[in-house]
Short mmCIF file of C-alpha atoms in Angstrom, two decimals:
data_model
loop_
_atom_site.label_atom_id
_atom_site.label_comp_id
_atom_site.label_asym_id
_atom_site.label_seq_id
_atom_site.Cartn_x
_atom_site.Cartn_y
_atom_site.Cartn_z
CA MET A 199 0.00 0.00 0.00
CA SER A 200 2.83 2.41 0.80
CA ASP A 201 4.37 2.00 -2.67
CA ARG A 202 1.09 2.79 -4.40
CA THR A 203 0.21 5.80 -2.25
CA PRO A 204 1.61 9.07 -3.61
CA MET A 205 2.73 12.05 -1.57
CA SER A 206 -0.25 14.14 -0.49
CA GLY A 207 1.38 17.30 -1.83
CA LYS A 208 4.73 18.89 -2.52
CA HIS A 209 7.71 17.63 -0.52
CA ARG A 210 8.49 19.78 2.51
CA SER A 211 11.80 19.56 4.31
CA ILE A 212 11.62 19.23 8.05
CA GLY A 213 13.55 22.51 8.25
CA ALA A 214 10.84 24.32 6.28
CA ILE A 215 8.11 22.79 8.44
CA ALA A 216 9.92 23.85 11.61
CA ALA A 217 10.50 27.38 10.24
CA VAL A 218 6.80 27.89 9.55
CA ALA A 219 5.26 26.07 12.52
CA THR A 220 7.56 27.75 15.02
CA LEU A 221 6.24 31.15 13.97
CA GLY A 222 3.57 30.19 16.51
CA SER A 223 6.32 29.93 19.10
CA LEU A 224 7.81 33.23 17.94
CA LEU A 225 4.41 34.80 18.58
CA PHE A 226 4.34 33.07 21.97
CA GLY A 227 7.66 34.76 22.75
CA TYR A 228 6.75 38.18 21.38
CA ASP A 229 3.39 38.40 23.14
CA THR A 230 4.84 37.40 26.51
CA GLY A 231 7.99 39.53 26.17
CA VAL A 232 6.50 42.76 24.80
CA ILE A 233 4.88 43.64 28.11
CA SER A 234 8.27 44.39 29.73
CA GLY A 235 8.78 47.49 27.56
CA ALA A 236 5.12 48.47 27.46
CA LEU A 237 4.65 48.67 31.24
CA PRO A 238 6.54 51.96 31.84
CA TYR A 239 4.24 53.67 29.32
CA MET A 240 1.14 51.97 30.74
CA TYR A 241 2.00 53.32 34.21
CA MET A 242 1.60 56.90 32.97
CA PRO A 243 -1.67 58.78 33.71
CA TYR A 244 -4.66 58.57 31.38
CA ALA A 245 -4.13 62.21 30.40
CA ALA A 246 -0.65 61.24 29.15
CA ASN A 247 -2.21 58.37 27.11
CA GLY A 248 -1.15 55.71 29.59
CA LEU A 249 -3.37 53.40 31.66
CA HIS A 250 -2.39 54.71 35.12
CA LEU A 251 -1.48 51.25 36.42
CA ASN A 252 -0.71 50.26 39.99
CA SER A 253 1.23 47.15 41.07
CA VAL A 254 -1.92 44.98 41.31
CA GLU A 255 -3.09 46.01 37.84
CA GLU A 256 0.43 45.45 36.55
CA GLY A 257 0.27 41.88 37.80
CA LEU A 258 -3.18 41.43 36.25
CA ILE A 259 -2.01 42.69 32.84
CA GLY A 260 0.49 39.83 32.76
CA GLY A 261 -1.56 37.33 34.74
CA VAL A 262 -4.73 37.51 32.65
CA LEU A 263 -2.81 36.59 29.50
CA LEU A 264 -1.31 33.62 31.30
CA ILE A 265 -4.66 32.42 32.62
CA GLY A 266 -5.85 32.56 29.01
CA ALA A 267 -2.74 30.64 28.02
CA ALA A 268 -3.55 27.95 30.59
CA PHE A 269 -6.98 27.39 29.09
CA GLY A 270 -5.57 27.70 25.57
CA ALA A 271 -3.12 24.90 26.34
CA LEU A 272 -5.84 22.74 27.90
CA PHE A 273 -8.39 23.11 25.13
CA GLY A 274 -5.74 23.38 22.44
CA GLY A 275 -4.58 19.86 23.27
CA ARG A 276 -8.12 18.52 23.00
CA LEU A 277 -8.80 20.34 19.74
CA SER A 278 -5.54 19.18 18.19
CA ASP A 279 -6.43 15.58 19.06
CA ARG A 280 -9.87 15.95 17.49
CA TYR A 281 -9.26 18.13 14.44
CA GLY A 282 -5.53 17.84 13.80
CA ARG A 283 -2.32 19.65 14.70
CA ARG A 284 -2.16 21.69 11.47
CA HIS A 285 -5.82 22.74 11.72
CA ASN A 286 -5.23 23.91 15.28
CA ILE A 287 -2.21 26.03 14.35
CA LEU A 288 -4.18 27.72 11.55
CA MET A 289 -6.95 28.59 14.00
CA LEU A 290 -4.42 29.90 16.52
CA ALA A 291 -2.91 32.23 13.91
CA ALA A 292 -6.31 33.90 13.50
CA ILE A 293 -6.76 34.20 17.27
CA PHE A 294 -3.31 35.81 17.55
CA VAL A 295 -4.43 38.54 15.12
CA ILE A 296 -7.74 39.12 16.94
CA GLY A 297 -6.06 39.28 20.35
CA ALA A 298 -3.29 41.59 19.18
CA LEU A 299 -5.75 44.03 17.63
CA GLY A 300 -7.91 43.90 20.77
CA THR A 301 -5.03 44.80 23.08
CA THR A 302 -3.76 47.51 20.72
CA LEU A 303 -7.12 49.27 20.50
CA ALA A 304 -8.20 48.78 24.15
CA PRO A 305 -9.39 52.17 25.51
CA ASN A 306 -9.09 51.06 29.15
CA LEU A 307 -8.17 48.16 31.41
CA TRP A 308 -11.64 46.62 31.30
CA VAL A 309 -11.23 46.08 27.56
CA MET A 310 -7.53 45.25 27.89
CA TYR A 311 -8.11 42.33 30.28
CA PRO A 312 -10.43 40.27 28.01
CA ALA A 313 -8.28 41.10 24.96
CA ARG A 314 -5.20 39.84 26.80
CA PHE A 315 -7.15 36.72 27.78
CA VAL A 316 -7.96 36.05 24.10
CA LEU A 317 -4.32 36.58 23.18
CA GLY A 318 -3.42 34.17 25.96
CA LEU A 319 -5.66 31.50 24.43
CA ALA A 320 -3.49 31.66 21.30
CA VAL A 321 -0.23 31.69 23.26
CA GLY A 322 -1.26 28.63 25.29
CA GLY A 323 -2.66 26.79 22.30
CA ALA A 324 0.60 27.31 20.45
CA SER A 325 2.64 26.11 23.43
CA ALA A 326 0.60 22.87 23.52
CA THR A 327 0.28 22.21 19.79
CA VAL A 328 3.51 23.22 18.06
CA PRO A 329 5.88 20.91 20.03
CA VAL A 330 3.55 17.93 19.44
CA TYR A 331 3.32 18.73 15.71
CA LEU A 332 7.11 18.92 15.46
CA SER A 333 7.67 15.76 17.53
CA GLU A 334 5.26 13.76 15.37
CA THR A 335 6.63 15.13 12.10
CA ALA A 336 10.39 15.07 12.72
CA PRO A 337 12.47 11.93 12.05
CA LYS A 338 13.95 10.16 15.06
CA ARG A 339 17.54 11.16 14.20
CA ILE A 340 16.92 14.89 14.77
CA ARG A 341 13.68 15.01 16.77
CA GLY A 342 15.27 16.53 19.87
CA THR A 343 17.05 19.21 17.87
CA ILE A 344 13.95 20.08 15.83
CA VAL A 345 11.77 20.44 18.91
CA ALA A 346 14.53 22.50 20.58
CA ILE A 347 14.20 24.93 17.64
CA ASP A 348 10.73 25.59 19.00
CA GLN A 349 12.30 26.90 22.20
CA LEU A 350 14.80 28.91 20.17
CA MET A 351 11.97 30.61 18.30
CA ILE A 352 10.24 31.50 21.58
CA VAL A 353 13.29 33.43 22.74
CA VAL A 354 13.82 34.91 19.27
CA GLY A 355 10.28 36.24 19.59
CA GLN A 356 11.14 37.68 23.00
CA LEU A 357 14.32 39.26 21.62
CA LEU A 358 12.30 40.81 18.79
CA ALA A 359 9.87 42.20 21.38
CA PHE A 360 12.70 43.65 23.48
CA SER A 361 14.41 45.09 20.39
CA PHE A 362 11.28 46.70 18.98
CA ASN A 363 10.47 48.00 22.46
CA ALA A 364 13.90 49.63 22.62
CA ILE A 365 13.57 51.09 19.10
CA ILE A 366 10.09 52.48 19.74
CA ASN A 367 11.19 53.81 23.12
CA SER A 368 14.15 55.55 21.46
CA VAL A 369 11.96 57.08 18.74
CA TYR A 370 9.51 58.37 21.37
CA GLY A 371 12.36 59.66 23.55
CA GLY A 372 11.36 57.59 26.55
CA PRO A 373 8.16 57.98 28.62
CA GLN A 374 7.30 61.68 28.88
CA LEU A 375 4.30 63.70 30.03
CA ASP A 376 3.30 67.35 29.73
CA ILE A 377 2.63 68.81 33.17
CA ALA A 378 0.46 71.93 33.25
CA ASN A 379 0.60 72.33 37.02
CA ASP A 380 1.99 70.56 40.09
CA PRO A 381 0.15 71.79 43.20
CA SER A 382 3.01 70.60 45.41
CA GLY A 383 5.59 72.63 43.49
CA THR A 384 7.91 69.63 43.19
CA LEU A 385 7.96 69.50 39.38
CA ARG A 386 8.10 72.47 37.01
CA PRO A 387 5.44 72.80 34.29
CA GLY A 388 6.24 71.50 30.80
CA MET A 389 7.47 68.20 29.38
CA GLN A 390 8.93 65.92 32.03
CA SER A 391 10.49 62.49 31.85
CA TRP A 392 8.34 59.90 33.60
CA ASP A 393 11.50 58.93 35.50
CA ASN A 394 11.32 62.27 37.32
CA VAL A 395 7.83 61.38 38.52
CA ALA A 396 8.42 57.68 39.28
CA GLY A 397 11.73 58.46 41.02
CA LEU A 398 9.89 60.29 43.81
CA GLN A 399 8.82 56.92 45.28
CA ASP A 400 10.78 55.74 48.29
CA GLN A 401 11.19 52.34 46.58
CA LEU A 402 13.23 54.09 43.87
CA GLY A 403 15.28 56.33 46.14
CA GLY A 404 12.70 59.12 46.59
CA THR A 405 10.94 60.36 49.70
CA LEU A 406 7.27 59.52 49.05
CA SER A 407 5.60 56.35 50.30
CA HIS A 408 3.59 54.46 47.72
CA GLY A 409 0.28 55.89 48.94
CA ALA A 410 1.67 59.43 49.06
CA TRP A 411 3.11 59.04 45.57
CA GLU A 412 -0.24 57.82 44.18
CA HIS A 413 -1.89 60.89 45.72
CA PHE A 414 0.81 63.10 44.20
CA VAL A 415 0.29 61.69 40.68
CA THR A 416 -3.50 61.98 40.97
CA ASN A 417 -3.20 65.67 41.81
CA LEU A 418 -0.90 66.47 38.88
CA SER A 419 -2.52 68.48 36.09
CA VAL A 420 -1.39 66.65 32.93
CA THR A 421 -2.28 67.85 29.42
CA GLY A 422 -0.61 65.19 27.28
CA GLY A 423 2.22 62.70 26.86
CA ASN A 424 3.54 59.85 24.74
CA GLY A 425 2.06 57.02 26.80
CA SER A 426 0.43 55.54 23.69
CA ALA A 427 3.79 54.07 22.59
CA TRP A 428 2.74 50.77 24.15
CA ARG A 429 0.03 50.37 21.49
CA LEU A 430 2.56 50.23 18.66
CA MET A 431 4.58 47.65 20.61
CA MET A 432 1.48 45.45 20.87
CA LEU A 433 0.42 45.89 17.24
CA LEU A 434 3.59 44.51 15.63
CA CYS A 435 2.85 40.88 16.48
CA THR A 436 0.08 40.78 13.86
CA ILE A 437 2.74 40.50 11.13
CA PRO A 438 4.14 37.04 12.07
CA ALA A 439 0.59 35.87 12.88
CA ILE A 440 -0.48 36.52 9.30
CA ALA A 441 2.71 34.83 8.03
CA LEU A 442 1.94 31.76 10.18
CA TRP A 443 -1.56 31.45 8.74
CA ILE A 444 -0.28 31.69 5.16
CA GLY A 445 2.66 29.33 5.72
CA MET A 446 0.74 26.57 7.50
CA ARG A 447 -1.69 26.31 4.62
CA THR A 448 1.18 24.82 2.57
CA MET A 449 2.32 22.34 5.25
CA PRO A 450 1.16 18.71 5.77
CA GLU A 451 -0.82 17.38 8.69
CA SER A 452 0.96 15.10 11.16
CA SER A 453 1.12 11.56 9.75
CA ARG A 454 0.85 10.14 13.26
CA TRP A 455 -2.36 12.09 13.86
CA TYR A 456 -3.77 10.59 10.64
CA MET A 457 -2.72 7.15 11.89
CA ILE A 458 -4.52 7.69 15.20
CA ARG A 459 -7.66 8.64 13.26
CA ARG A 460 -7.30 5.48 11.11
CA ARG A 461 -6.81 7.54 7.97
CA TYR A 462 -4.03 5.31 6.70
CA TYR A 463 -3.70 6.51 3.10
CA GLU A 464 -3.43 10.12 4.29
CA ALA A 465 -0.87 9.05 6.92
CA ILE A 466 1.31 7.48 4.23
CA GLY A 467 0.96 10.43 1.88
CA SER A 468 1.75 12.90 4.64
CA LEU A 469 4.78 10.96 5.88
CA LYS A 470 6.21 10.75 2.36
CA ARG A 471 6.09 14.54 2.13
CA VAL A 472 8.51 14.97 5.05
CA ARG A 473 11.00 12.09 4.67
CA ASP A 474 14.10 11.73 2.49
CA HIS A 475 16.94 9.23 2.01
CA ARG A 476 18.62 10.19 5.32
CA ASP A 477 15.64 8.93 7.32
CA GLY A 478 15.85 5.26 6.30
CA ASP A 479 13.20 3.10 4.71
CA ILE A 480 9.78 4.71 5.10
CA VAL A 481 8.20 1.21 5.17
CA ASP A 482 9.96 0.43 8.46
CA GLU A 483 8.62 3.59 10.07
CA LEU A 484 5.13 2.91 8.77
CA GLU A 485 5.19 -0.67 10.06
CA GLU A 486 6.25 0.56 13.48
CA MET A 487 3.44 3.14 13.46
CA VAL A 488 0.83 0.58 12.34
CA THR A 489 1.93 -2.04 14.87
CA HIS A 490 1.79 0.49 17.64
CA GLN A 491 -1.54 1.84 16.47
CA ARG A 492 -3.17 -1.60 16.44
CA ARG A 493 -2.03 -2.19 19.98
CA ALA A 494 -3.15 1.31 21.02
CA GLU A 495 -6.64 0.70 19.61
CA ALA A 496 -7.19 -1.92 22.30
CA MET A 497 -6.38 0.68 24.93
CA PRO A 498 -8.86 3.22 26.31
CA LYS A 499 -9.66 6.24 24.17
CA GLY A 500 -7.60 9.31 24.72
CA THR A 501 -9.47 11.24 27.42
CA PHE A 502 -8.30 12.78 30.66
CA ARG A 503 -10.26 10.12 32.58
CA ASP A 504 -8.12 7.47 30.92
CA ILE A 505 -4.97 9.27 32.09
CA VAL A 506 -6.28 9.19 35.65
CA ASN A 507 -7.53 5.58 35.47
CA THR A 508 -4.41 4.06 33.89
CA PRO A 509 -1.82 3.83 36.71
CA TRP A 510 1.38 4.02 34.68
CA ILE A 511 0.08 6.89 32.52
CA ARG A 512 -1.11 8.71 35.63
CA ARG A 513 2.36 8.50 37.19
CA LEU A 514 3.99 9.58 33.94
CA PHE A 515 1.55 12.50 33.65
CA LEU A 516 2.41 13.71 37.16
CA VAL A 517 6.09 13.71 36.22
CA GLY A 518 5.17 15.69 33.10
CA VAL A 519 3.32 18.21 35.27
CA LEU A 520 6.40 18.52 37.49
CA LEU A 521 8.57 19.16 34.43
CA ALA A 522 6.13 21.81 33.21
CA ILE A 523 6.05 23.52 36.60
CA CYS A 524 9.84 23.50 36.96
CA ASN A 525 10.02 25.42 33.69
CA GLN A 526 8.38 28.33 35.55
CA THR A 527 9.74 27.99 39.09
CA THR A 528 13.17 28.84 37.69
CA GLY A 529 11.89 32.42 37.80
CA VAL A 530 12.66 32.87 34.11
CA ASN A 531 9.61 35.01 33.50
CA THR A 532 10.39 37.34 36.39
CA VAL A 533 13.25 38.40 34.09
CA MET A 534 11.32 38.19 30.82
CA TYR A 535 8.37 40.25 32.03
CA TYR A 536 9.81 42.44 34.77
CA ALA A 537 13.56 42.91 34.21
CA PRO A 538 13.16 46.63 33.38
CA LYS A 539 11.18 47.09 36.60
CA VAL A 540 13.79 45.14 38.60
CA LEU A 541 16.57 47.24 37.05
CA GLU A 542 14.66 50.40 37.99
CA TYR A 543 14.63 49.15 41.59
CA ALA A 544 18.39 48.68 41.20
CA GLY A 545 18.78 52.33 40.17
CA LEU A 546 18.48 52.39 36.36
CA GLY A 547 16.17 54.83 34.53
CA SER A 548 13.15 53.45 32.65
CA SER A 549 14.54 54.13 29.14
CA ALA A 550 17.91 52.61 30.01
CA ALA A 551 16.16 49.62 31.59
CA ILE A 552 14.04 49.01 28.46
CA THR A 553 17.20 49.10 26.32
CA ALA A 554 19.13 46.89 28.76
CA GLN A 555 16.45 44.22 28.44
CA VAL A 556 17.74 43.60 24.91
CA ALA A 557 20.89 42.14 26.50
CA ASN A 558 18.77 39.53 28.30
CA GLY A 559 17.09 38.73 24.99
CA VAL A 560 20.45 38.24 23.28
CA MET A 561 21.63 35.93 26.06
CA SER A 562 18.39 33.97 25.74
CA VAL A 563 18.88 33.45 22.01
CA LEU A 564 22.53 32.45 22.51
CA GLY A 565 21.41 30.04 25.23
CA SER A 566 18.73 28.48 23.06
CA ALA A 567 21.18 28.10 20.17
CA LEU A 568 23.55 26.37 22.58
CA GLY A 569 20.61 24.23 23.69
CA LEU A 570 20.29 22.79 20.17
CA TRP A 571 23.76 21.32 20.58
CA LEU A 572 23.28 20.26 24.21
CA VAL A 573 20.07 18.33 23.45
CA PHE A 574 21.87 16.56 20.58
CA ARG A 575 25.04 15.87 22.59
CA PHE A 576 23.84 15.06 26.12
CA ARG A 577 20.98 13.19 27.74
CA ARG A 578 17.86 15.09 28.76
CA ARG A 579 18.01 14.15 32.43
CA GLN A 580 21.58 15.31 33.11
CA ILE A 581 21.00 18.59 31.24
CA LEU A 582 17.88 19.55 33.20
CA ILE A 583 19.09 18.63 36.69
CA THR A 584 22.36 20.51 36.10
CA CYS A 585 20.37 23.50 34.85
CA ILE A 586 18.08 23.69 37.87
CA SER A 587 21.10 23.53 40.19
CA LEU A 588 22.81 26.42 38.36
CA VAL A 589 19.56 28.39 38.37
CA ALA A 590 19.46 28.15 42.16
CA VAL A 591 23.00 29.57 42.30
CA SER A 592 21.97 32.44 39.99
CA MET A 593 18.93 33.28 42.13
CA PHE A 594 21.07 33.39 45.28
CA ALA A 595 23.57 35.65 43.46
CA ILE A 596 20.86 38.16 42.47
CA ALA A 597 19.47 38.03 46.01
CA GLY A 598 22.93 38.77 47.38
CA LEU A 599 23.38 41.79 45.09
CA PHE A 600 20.08 43.27 46.24
CA THR A 601 20.79 42.59 49.89
CA VAL A 602 24.31 44.05 49.90
CA LEU A 603 24.34 46.76 47.23
CA ILE A 604 20.79 47.98 46.67
CA GLN A 605 18.38 47.60 49.60
CA PRO A 606 20.54 49.51 52.14
CA HIS A 607 20.42 52.54 49.81
CA MET A 608 16.65 52.17 49.36
CA ALA A 609 16.27 52.19 53.13
CA ASP A 610 18.37 55.38 53.36
CA GLY A 611 16.51 57.09 50.50
CA THR A 612 19.68 57.26 48.39
CA LYS A 613 20.59 55.97 44.95
CA PRO A 614 22.51 52.66 44.69
CA PRO A 615 25.97 52.89 43.09
CA MET A 616 25.97 53.01 39.28
CA TYR A 617 27.59 49.58 39.01
CA ALA A 618 24.81 47.89 41.05
CA PRO A 619 22.23 47.63 38.22
CA LEU A 620 25.00 46.54 35.84
CA LEU A 621 25.91 43.66 38.16
CA VAL A 622 22.24 42.68 38.45
CA LEU A 623 21.95 42.80 34.65
CA ALA A 624 25.07 40.61 34.30
CA ALA A 625 23.67 38.08 36.78
CA MET A 626 20.37 38.07 34.89
CA GLY A 627 22.21 37.53 31.60
CA ILE A 628 24.10 34.51 32.96
CA PHE A 629 20.85 33.19 34.41
CA MET A 630 19.08 33.52 31.04
CA LEU A 631 21.98 31.77 29.27
CA VAL A 632 21.68 28.82 31.66
CA VAL A 633 17.88 28.54 31.58
CA GLN A 634 17.39 28.93 27.86
CA SER A 635 20.22 26.56 26.93
CA SER A 636 18.87 23.70 29.00
CA ASN A 637 15.57 24.03 30.85
CA GLY A 638 13.49 25.30 27.95
CA PRO A 639 14.74 22.91 25.24
CA VAL A 640 14.58 19.86 27.50
CA VAL A 641 11.16 20.54 29.04
CA TRP A 642 9.42 21.40 25.77
CA THR A 643 11.06 18.48 23.97
CA MET A 644 10.04 16.01 26.68
CA LEU A 645 6.47 17.29 26.92
CA GLY A 646 6.10 16.75 23.19
CA GLU A 647 7.45 13.21 23.23
CA MET A 648 6.91 11.53 26.60
CA PHE A 649 3.17 10.82 26.59
CA PRO A 650 1.48 7.83 24.87
CA ALA A 651 0.19 8.53 21.38
CA ARG A 652 -3.53 8.24 22.11
CA VAL A 653 -3.41 10.74 24.99
CA ARG A 654 -0.50 12.85 23.76
CA GLY A 655 -2.58 15.89 22.89
CA ILE A 656 -4.69 15.99 26.06
CA ALA A 657 -1.78 15.00 28.35
CA ASN A 658 0.57 17.58 26.85
CA GLY A 659 -2.17 20.24 26.92
CA SER A 660 -3.02 19.48 30.54
CA ALA A 661 0.63 19.60 31.64
CA VAL A 662 1.12 22.89 29.82
CA PHE A 663 -2.11 24.14 31.46
CA CYS A 664 -0.44 23.58 34.83
CA MET A 665 2.66 25.37 33.55
CA TRP A 666 0.66 28.43 32.59
CA VAL A 667 -1.26 28.48 35.88
CA VAL A 668 2.05 28.56 37.78
CA ASN A 669 3.35 31.17 35.33
CA ALA A 670 0.27 33.32 36.00
CA LEU A 671 0.69 32.92 39.76
CA ILE A 672 4.35 33.98 39.58
CA THR A 673 3.57 36.86 37.21
CA PHE A 674 0.77 38.16 39.43
CA THR A 675 2.66 37.88 42.73
CA PHE A 676 6.14 39.01 41.66
CA PRO A 677 5.47 42.80 41.55
CA ALA A 678 3.93 42.67 45.02
CA MET A 679 6.78 40.50 46.33
CA MET A 680 9.38 42.94 45.02
CA SER A 681 7.44 45.88 46.47
CA ASN A 682 6.80 44.34 49.91
CA LEU A 683 9.66 41.87 50.46
CA GLY A 684 12.45 43.46 48.43
CA GLY A 685 14.70 41.84 45.84
CA GLY A 686 16.89 40.06 48.40
CA LEU A 687 14.18 37.95 50.03
CA THR A 688 12.20 37.50 46.80
CA TYR A 689 15.09 35.97 44.89
CA THR A 690 16.18 33.94 47.93
CA ILE A 691 12.74 32.29 47.91
CA TYR A 692 13.20 31.37 44.24
CA GLY A 693 16.68 30.00 44.97
CA VAL A 694 15.40 27.71 47.74
CA LEU A 695 12.51 26.57 45.53
CA ASN A 696 14.91 25.51 42.78
CA VAL A 697 17.05 23.51 45.20
CA ILE A 698 13.92 21.55 46.17
CA VAL A 699 12.92 21.02 42.51
CA ALA A 700 16.41 19.73 41.61
CA ILE A 701 16.24 17.12 44.38
CA VAL A 702 12.78 15.91 43.30
CA LEU A 703 13.78 15.71 39.63
CA PHE A 704 16.81 13.62 40.56
CA LYS A 705 14.47 11.07 42.10
CA VAL A 706 11.66 10.87 39.51
CA MET A 707 12.74 12.22 36.10
CA PRO A 708 12.98 9.57 33.33
CA GLU A 709 15.31 9.59 30.31
CA THR A 710 13.67 9.95 26.87
CA SER A 711 16.51 10.51 24.40
CA GLY A 712 17.61 8.06 21.70
CA ARG A 713 14.28 6.31 21.06
CA SER A 714 11.48 6.63 18.54
CA LEU A 715 8.14 7.75 19.96
CA GLU A 716 6.84 4.18 19.77
CA GLU A 717 9.95 2.73 21.48
CA LEU A 718 9.77 5.47 24.10
CA GLU A 719 6.17 4.62 24.95
CA ASP A 720 7.10 0.97 25.56
CA HIS A 721 10.07 2.01 27.69
CA LEU A 722 8.12 4.47 29.85
CA GLN A 723 5.30 1.98 30.37
CA GLU A 724 7.88 -0.45 31.74
CA VAL A 725 9.49 2.23 33.95
CA PHE A 726 6.24 3.55 35.46
CA THR A 727 4.36 0.26 35.86
CA ARG A 728 4.32 -1.00 39.46
CA PRO A 729 3.66 -4.50 40.83
CA GLY A 730 -0.08 -4.96 41.32
CA ASP A 731 -1.09 -2.65 38.47
CA PRO A 732 -3.79 -4.07 36.16
CA ALA A 733 -2.34 -5.83 33.12
CA PRO A 734 -2.38 -3.56 30.04
CA ALA A 735 -4.93 -4.36 27.37
CA THR A 736 -3.67 -6.06 24.20
CA ALA A 737 -5.17 -6.65 20.79
CA GLY A 738 -5.76 -10.26 21.71
CA ASN A 739 -8.07 -9.30 24.55
CA ASP A 740 -10.74 -7.67 22.34
#
């Protein structure tokens, strides 16, 4: 049958497929990273075209997107199982455009929140669907590297966001507002840098408590400003979203998804489109897929209840959830979303902090590029456990810098030394290099490959749902933690948390490298099956 079945369309190299599909991951990166440069403008008063944020609303701006991402991952996994991976990515491209336009045009926070939630649905759906599509499409010989490209594109998207933020900020001349009158006499009338206003807070070396500062800003008579710069930052992500929709229309559906749906001719035609002479005899791969599919058909259908009711899959799923959570407990998104704010606490101005964030983006891209080699060269388990250990060291280093160099000056109402924010930025850069070279590539690769075929979509989506919930929790609480606990204690907490995670991973994390998806499923079933578990169903038991 395989000899008589033609390709279902033009041949597509796995590189071309990865380049197009990972535009979804680039959008994931851009939409999560852009907020770091937009926040200083959003903090400005309404009269200056900002959104007059406070720390709670700041957390909600980030957190609402991530709650949307959690549900996007959950339902995205189900929809990709039902309608196909390619179909899901096409739908997500359209949602990216709708969400981006909604956030760009939002007149106030009550429109911004639901628009960010919609954008989050697309971000979460992409995080759950793209790695599975790549895992099922890529040949065994380069599957880890191809899926690691997904992580690379996430950080490329974040770097693009940071870079465009810096460019737009430079064109606008940094956050500025036109003050007509200051009843307190502190600021002269005319155009003022927002740094002059924000710097009056005691948290940034000024003399006003947070409540007194809020009262001061409310009483300012403001006649204009360039706070609308954040809208242009948000709008730019529509361009790759449109490119994703166009590109995916020329790509094949996953052959393994066709196989699961018993659409065998389409599975053969789709697989032929993405294989060449370097991948071995296509008949061998098809036979392995068919054999595994026949056995899988005797198993329960792929629902979340079946994950819970099948002991070895349930244990494997819990390990997957742990891996997903550890991707966030590193604290990586405290840097991605809030590094400019952290650097402002360390004594840097808002414009300089927005520009400095580009350095973290560059280190992230370099780390992810290094991760392509690490995933190919080393085993997943040793990479991730080493990473988490080094992350803990980085967190303790940042905590030490705040405790020794920055917080004593905050307490005295004085500015930290000029080298303090540079040291914090250097520590953040090293941290991003470590995380993006190891944690991201390994976690996303494993989530795309470790679950059994018939529950892969729902299991991956559910694990990523947990990841986004933890991400939202961290994103919402971090501004308040920095404001109330200070950088020293906040980053110490993250350091201790990563020590605990490293110990748990050492005890429970399996190895997944060097096997086809079908071989890996057999191996993990053996590893996670315990004495006394019900015997697995076989085709002979029908």
